[in-house]
Amino acid sequence: MTKPIYVLNGPNLNRLGTREPEIYGKTTLAEVEAMCRKAAGARPIEFRQTNAEHQLVEWIHEAIDAGSGVVINPAGLSFRSIPVLDALKMFPGPIIELHISNIHRREEIYQHSLMSKVATAVIMGLGPDGYATAVSAMVRLLEK
Ligand code: DHK
């Protein structure tokens, strides 16, 4: 049984499509999920979104035991969540941190992600298409 790639999304990403479209685009989260499943090919994925820090931590714990790789957009939690960082430190497989926008071109508060210290790779600035890029890259990482 192939362990799934966990694609995890943090706060406010449930509002994709109407949330600051000039920054995040008009693609909905459901459309992003479909893009991820297409990019994953035969590999199963668990695609989830939460506005709650504790839920994201618990899903990372689930991935530690049941997942092959983690693609995560922690959204606003990227910049201050030690609990999410600590959970990711326990994940044994590859982690790809994803941001729709290029956080380094954003306001100062968005420019330093805590998660990048534990990420295998970081993809940002590609818009919603970045998710498919991240999942495709994860598939290749897992095949090595
Ligand atoms: C998403 C968010 O919700 C913001 O809090 C981050 C990130 C940027 C993104 O670009 O996907 O600052």
Tab-separated table of N, CA, C and O and ligand atoms in Angstrom, residues 9-13 16 19-20 23-24 73-79 98-103 106-107 109-111 123-125 127 131, ligand 1:
chain	number	residue	atom	x	y	z
A	9	ASN	N	-2.940	22.565	4.273
A	9	ASN	CA	-3.146	24.003	4.070
A	9	ASN	C	-3.611	24.656	5.361
A	9	ASN	O	-4.498	24.119	6.039
A	10	GLY	N	-3.054	25.815	5.639
A	10	GLY	CA	-3.350	26.527	6.877
A	10	GLY	C	-4.460	27.545	6.723
A	10	GLY	O	-5.245	27.515	5.768
A	11	PRO	N	-4.502	28.458	7.687
A	11	PRO	CA	-5.634	29.389	7.806
A	11	PRO	C	-5.894	30.262	6.586
A	11	PRO	O	-4.977	30.721	5.911
A	12	ASN	N	-7.204	30.461	6.351
A	12	ASN	CA	-7.730	31.358	5.323
A	12	ASN	C	-7.636	30.819	3.908
A	12	ASN	O	-8.196	31.413	2.977
A	13	LEU	N	-6.946	29.692	3.701
A	13	LEU	CA	-6.821	29.156	2.348
A	13	LEU	C	-8.132	28.544	1.855
A	13	LEU	O	-8.299	28.297	0.670
A	16	LEU	N	-9.621	30.750	-0.776
A	16	LEU	CA	-8.980	30.970	-2.082
A	16	LEU	C	-10.052	31.136	-3.158
A	16	LEU	O	-11.079	30.462	-3.150
A	19	ARG	N	-10.325	35.453	-1.923
A	19	ARG	CA	-9.428	36.122	-0.969
A	19	ARG	C	-8.327	36.867	-1.696
A	19	ARG	O	-7.484	36.262	-2.361
A	20	GLU	N	-8.266	38.142	-1.592
A	20	GLU	CA	-7.206	38.967	-2.201
A	20	GLU	C	-6.733	38.371	-3.539
A	20	GLU	O	-5.565	37.975	-3.689
A	23	ILE	N	-3.402	38.871	-5.136
A	23	ILE	CA	-2.220	38.198	-4.569
A	23	ILE	C	-2.293	36.689	-4.794
A	23	ILE	O	-1.313	36.053	-5.198
A	24	TYR	N	-3.481	36.100	-4.498
A	24	TYR	CA	-3.605	34.634	-4.467
A	24	TYR	C	-4.304	34.044	-5.683
A	24	TYR	O	-4.429	32.833	-5.801
A	73	ASN	N	1.376	24.359	2.944
A	73	ASN	CA	1.286	25.797	2.938
A	73	ASN	C	0.732	26.192	4.310
A	73	ASN	O	-0.478	26.198	4.510
A	74	PRO	N	1.575	26.524	5.244
A	74	PRO	CA	1.071	26.848	6.586
A	74	PRO	C	0.363	28.192	6.664
A	74	PRO	O	-0.170	28.560	7.692
A	75	ALA	N	0.414	28.920	5.543
A	75	ALA	CA	-0.214	30.251	5.440
A	75	ALA	C	0.302	31.128	6.580
A	75	ALA	O	1.506	31.155	6.827
A	76	GLY	N	-0.593	31.816	7.274
A	76	GLY	CA	-0.146	32.740	8.308
A	76	GLY	C	0.601	32.083	9.453
A	76	GLY	O	1.369	32.743	10.165
A	77	LEU	N	0.432	30.770	9.620
A	77	LEU	CA	1.155	30.074	10.689
A	77	LEU	C	2.634	29.923	10.364
A	77	LEU	O	3.453	29.607	11.225
A	78	SER	N	3.004	30.174	9.107
A	78	SER	CA	4.400	30.011	8.680
A	78	SER	C	5.367	30.842	9.515
A	78	SER	O	6.538	30.478	9.670
A	79	PHE	N	4.861	31.962	10.025
A	79	PHE	CA	5.751	32.991	10.547
A	79	PHE	C	5.883	33.008	12.058
A	79	PHE	O	6.699	33.738	12.601
A	98	LEU	N	5.234	25.386	0.661
A	98	LEU	CA	4.669	26.068	-0.500
A	98	LEU	C	4.003	27.360	-0.088
A	98	LEU	O	3.298	27.417	0.924
A	99	HIS	N	4.265	28.396	-0.865
A	99	HIS	CA	3.517	29.648	-0.728
A	99	HIS	C	3.055	30.079	-2.116
A	99	HIS	O	3.840	30.049	-3.085
A	100	ILE	N	1.832	30.482	-2.210
A	100	ILE	CA	1.277	30.927	-3.501
A	100	ILE	C	2.017	32.181	-3.965
A	100	ILE	O	2.393	32.324	-5.125
A	101	SER	N	2.211	33.100	-3.002
A	101	SER	CA	2.906	34.359	-3.325
A	101	SER	C	4.399	34.219	-3.012
A	101	SER	O	4.821	33.297	-2.310
A	102	ASN	N	5.176	35.163	-3.536
A	102	ASN	CA	6.597	35.220	-3.174
A	102	ASN	C	6.669	36.018	-1.884
A	102	ASN	O	6.563	37.257	-1.900
A	103	ILE	N	6.806	35.325	-0.778
A	103	ILE	CA	6.708	36.006	0.519
A	103	ILE	C	7.830	37.032	0.721
A	103	ILE	O	7.713	37.949	1.518
A	106	ARG	N	6.688	40.456	-0.144
A	106	ARG	CA	5.513	40.912	0.598
A	106	ARG	C	5.943	41.829	1.744
A	106	ARG	O	7.145	42.126	1.915
A	107	GLU	N	4.984	42.190	2.560
A	107	GLU	CA	5.280	43.020	3.728
A	107	GLU	C	6.232	42.264	4.642
A	107	GLU	O	6.266	41.037	4.655
A	109	ILE	N	6.237	41.362	7.632
A	109	ILE	CA	5.699	40.328	8.533
A	109	ILE	C	5.599	38.956	7.847
A	109	ILE	O	5.532	37.923	8.501
A	110	TYR	N	5.591	38.949	6.510
A	110	TYR	CA	5.440	37.700	5.766
A	110	TYR	C	6.780	37.153	5.261
A	110	TYR	O	6.806	36.134	4.566
A	111	GLN	N	7.883	37.827	5.572
A	111	GLN	CA	9.118	37.500	4.853
A	111	GLN	C	9.988	36.425	5.490
A	111	GLN	O	10.932	35.952	4.863
A	123	ILE	N	8.808	26.243	-2.378
A	123	ILE	CA	8.313	26.739	-3.671
A	123	ILE	C	7.395	27.912	-3.370
A	123	ILE	O	6.487	27.793	-2.538
A	124	MET	N	7.618	29.023	-4.011
A	124	MET	CA	6.771	30.183	-3.758
A	124	MET	C	6.704	31.067	-5.009
A	124	MET	O	7.551	30.975	-5.898
A	125	GLY	N	5.611	31.859	-5.086
A	125	GLY	CA	5.532	32.843	-6.155
A	125	GLY	C	4.960	32.369	-7.472
A	125	GLY	O	4.821	33.171	-8.414
A	127	GLY	N	1.961	31.263	-7.812
A	127	GLY	CA	0.499	31.277	-7.767
A	127	GLY	C	-0.017	29.891	-7.415
A	127	GLY	O	0.752	29.013	-7.001
A	131	TYR	N	1.182	24.589	-6.411
A	131	TYR	CA	0.800	23.328	-5.750
A	131	TYR	C	1.105	22.124	-6.648
A	131	TYR	O	1.670	21.126	-6.193
B	1	DHK	C1	-0.623	32.352	2.340
B	1	DHK	C2	-1.119	33.082	3.373
B	1	DHK	O1	-2.326	32.863	3.878
B	1	DHK	C3	-0.353	34.194	3.940
B	1	DHK	O2	-0.560	34.341	5.336
B	1	DHK	C4	1.122	34.046	3.658
B	1	DHK	C5	0.753	32.449	1.882
B	1	DHK	C6	1.368	33.753	2.199
B	1	DHK	C7	0.846	32.125	0.403
B	1	DHK	O3	1.398	32.933	-0.378
B	1	DHK	O4	0.356	31.039	0.049
B	1	DHK	O5	1.743	35.193	4.005
